[in-house]
Amino acid sequence: MRTTILPFKGFTAINLLGLLFVHPGVYLSEELMNHERIHSAQQREMLFVFFYIAYLLEWLVRLPMRGNAYRNISFEREAYANQRNLNYLESRPMYAWRRYMKRRPNSYQRKKR
Ligand SMILES: [Zn+2]
């Protein structure tokens, strides 16, 4: 769905309940689509509601920590680490994001999505 309201400023796309919202004019690369598909898989296995609760809680916990809180959320770490691997979802174990919870926070910034 292309809208001007969602996602919020600074973000390219937002995935709500498996529906992808992007600004008009945003190019949907394979990499971006794969990133969002990884989020869809995370949401399904978390029964959607728990995904948003966990995502929000982890973001709040990481806010005062070093680095970019959004980028260090384990759901985002998993999605960013594997978005270039277009076959990732075929072999992804359930709850794979848990492996990304303890990784050292990275402070480098990339384009948000
Ligand atoms: Zn993401």
mmCIF file of C-alpha atoms and ligand atoms in Angstrom:
data_model
loop_
_atom_site.group_PDB
_atom_site.id
_atom_site.type_symbol
_atom_site.label_atom_id
_atom_site.label_comp_id
_atom_site.label_asym_id
_atom_site.label_seq_id
_atom_site.Cartn_x
_atom_site.Cartn_y
_atom_site.Cartn_z
ATOM 1 C CA MET A 1 0.000 0.000 0.000
ATOM 2 C CA ARG A 2 1.418 3.396 -0.900
ATOM 3 C CA THR A 3 0.438 6.183 1.469
ATOM 4 C CA THR A 4 1.733 9.589 2.437
ATOM 5 C CA ILE A 5 0.739 9.128 6.094
ATOM 6 C CA LEU A 6 2.709 5.955 6.841
ATOM 7 C CA PRO A 7 5.484 5.250 7.571
ATOM 8 C CA PHE A 8 6.617 8.020 9.876
ATOM 9 C CA LYS A 9 9.325 10.490 8.954
ATOM 10 C CA GLY A 10 12.726 8.969 8.262
ATOM 11 C CA PHE A 11 11.463 5.504 7.481
ATOM 12 C CA THR A 12 11.131 4.000 4.027
ATOM 13 C CA ALA A 13 8.555 1.350 4.806
ATOM 14 C CA ILE A 14 6.552 -0.047 7.689
ATOM 15 C CA ASN A 15 5.103 -3.524 7.959
ATOM 16 C CA LEU A 16 1.832 -3.657 9.897
ATOM 17 C CA LEU A 17 0.218 -7.066 10.319
ATOM 18 C CA GLY A 18 1.923 -8.265 7.151
ATOM 19 C CA LEU A 19 0.778 -5.266 5.109
ATOM 20 C CA LEU A 20 3.578 -3.134 3.785
ATOM 21 C CA PHE A 21 3.124 0.630 3.799
ATOM 22 C CA VAL A 22 5.517 2.700 1.703
ATOM 23 C CA HIS A 23 5.649 6.302 0.575
ATOM 24 C CA PRO A 24 4.773 6.959 -3.045
ATOM 25 C CA GLY A 25 7.903 6.925 -5.148
ATOM 26 C CA VAL A 26 9.876 4.557 -2.939
ATOM 27 C CA TYR A 27 11.649 1.901 -4.979
ATOM 28 C CA LEU A 28 10.851 -1.575 -3.661
ATOM 29 C CA SER A 29 14.128 -3.381 -4.139
ATOM 30 C CA GLU A 30 14.440 -7.132 -3.663
ATOM 31 C CA GLU A 31 16.509 -6.379 -0.594
ATOM 32 C CA LEU A 32 13.850 -4.135 0.948
ATOM 33 C CA MET A 33 11.119 -6.660 0.168
ATOM 34 C CA ASN A 34 13.197 -9.439 1.710
ATOM 35 C CA HIS A 35 13.784 -7.316 4.828
ATOM 36 C CA GLU A 36 10.026 -6.835 5.171
ATOM 37 C CA ARG A 37 9.302 -10.514 4.476
ATOM 38 C CA ILE A 38 11.626 -11.420 7.336
ATOM 39 C CA HIS A 39 9.539 -9.123 9.563
ATOM 40 C CA SER A 40 6.366 -10.851 8.329
ATOM 41 C CA ALA A 41 7.815 -14.230 9.334
ATOM 42 C CA GLN A 42 8.753 -12.812 12.751
ATOM 43 C CA GLN A 43 5.258 -11.408 13.202
ATOM 44 C CA ARG A 44 3.530 -14.655 12.277
ATOM 45 C CA GLU A 45 5.566 -16.740 14.710
ATOM 46 C CA MET A 46 4.914 -14.128 17.432
ATOM 47 C CA LEU A 47 1.182 -14.142 16.642
ATOM 48 C CA PHE A 48 1.471 -10.462 15.635
ATOM 49 C CA VAL A 49 0.465 -8.947 18.978
ATOM 50 C CA PHE A 50 3.498 -10.317 20.841
ATOM 51 C CA PHE A 51 5.763 -9.105 18.055
ATOM 52 C CA TYR A 52 4.665 -5.506 18.571
ATOM 53 C CA ILE A 53 4.879 -5.783 22.352
ATOM 54 C CA ALA A 54 8.367 -7.316 22.204
ATOM 55 C CA TYR A 55 9.501 -4.846 19.530
ATOM 56 C CA LEU A 56 8.339 -1.863 21.572
ATOM 57 C CA LEU A 57 9.784 -3.202 24.833
ATOM 58 C CA GLU A 58 13.146 -3.950 23.272
ATOM 59 C CA TRP A 59 13.255 -0.503 21.719
ATOM 60 C CA LEU A 60 12.472 1.123 25.091
ATOM 61 C CA VAL A 61 15.158 -0.951 26.817
ATOM 62 C CA ARG A 62 17.727 -0.044 24.164
ATOM 63 C CA LEU A 63 16.902 3.681 24.024
ATOM 64 C CA PRO A 64 19.303 4.653 26.845
ATOM 65 C CA MET A 65 21.946 2.227 25.577
ATOM 66 C CA ARG A 66 24.815 2.951 23.222
ATOM 67 C CA GLY A 67 24.069 2.996 19.510
ATOM 68 C CA ASN A 68 20.865 3.322 17.545
ATOM 69 C CA ALA A 69 18.025 1.725 19.538
ATOM 70 C CA TYR A 70 15.980 0.959 16.445
ATOM 71 C CA ARG A 71 18.875 -0.687 14.623
ATOM 72 C CA ASN A 72 19.782 -2.789 17.651
ATOM 73 C CA ILE A 73 16.359 -4.359 18.131
ATOM 74 C CA SER A 74 16.919 -8.082 17.549
ATOM 75 C CA PHE A 75 14.109 -8.232 14.963
ATOM 76 C CA GLU A 76 15.856 -5.492 12.981
ATOM 77 C CA ARG A 77 19.281 -7.053 13.442
ATOM 78 C CA GLU A 78 18.039 -10.307 11.985
ATOM 79 C CA ALA A 79 16.332 -8.524 9.089
ATOM 80 C CA TYR A 80 19.332 -6.304 8.279
ATOM 81 C CA ALA A 81 21.830 -9.146 8.630
ATOM 82 C CA ASN A 82 19.954 -11.363 6.177
ATOM 83 C CA GLN A 83 18.131 -9.037 3.784
ATOM 84 C CA ARG A 84 20.760 -9.587 1.059
ATOM 85 C CA ASN A 85 20.276 -13.346 1.240
ATOM 86 C CA LEU A 86 17.141 -13.762 -0.852
ATOM 87 C CA ASN A 87 16.903 -17.461 0.085
ATOM 88 C CA TYR A 88 17.181 -16.779 3.792
ATOM 89 C CA LEU A 89 13.520 -17.432 4.623
ATOM 90 C CA GLU A 90 13.681 -20.924 3.071
ATOM 91 C CA SER A 91 16.137 -22.094 5.698
ATOM 92 C CA ARG A 92 15.369 -19.715 8.551
ATOM 93 C CA PRO A 93 14.773 -21.457 11.904
ATOM 94 C CA MET A 94 11.749 -20.348 13.920
ATOM 95 C CA TYR A 95 12.511 -17.525 16.363
ATOM 96 C CA ALA A 96 15.884 -16.925 14.684
ATOM 97 C CA TRP A 97 15.832 -13.319 15.979
ATOM 98 C CA ARG A 98 16.614 -14.612 19.487
ATOM 99 C CA ARG A 99 20.197 -15.237 18.336
ATOM 100 C CA TYR A 100 20.521 -11.538 17.631
ATOM 101 C CA MET A 101 19.552 -10.360 21.102
ATOM 102 C CA LYS A 102 23.007 -10.614 22.645
ATOM 103 C CA ARG A 103 25.127 -9.322 19.803
ATOM 104 C CA ARG A 104 27.332 -6.354 20.575
ATOM 105 C CA PRO A 105 25.426 -3.155 19.836
ATOM 106 C CA ASN A 106 26.603 -1.486 16.656
ATOM 107 C CA SER A 107 26.550 2.245 16.525
ATOM 108 C CA TYR A 108 26.896 2.756 12.795
ATOM 109 C CA GLN A 109 23.857 4.264 11.084
ATOM 110 C CA ARG A 110 22.222 3.100 7.911
ATOM 111 C CA LYS A 111 19.137 4.177 6.095
ATOM 112 C CA LYS A 112 16.103 3.390 8.217
ATOM 113 C CA ARG A 113 13.355 1.186 6.946
HETATM 114 ZN ZN ZN B 1 13.062 -3.501 9.681
#
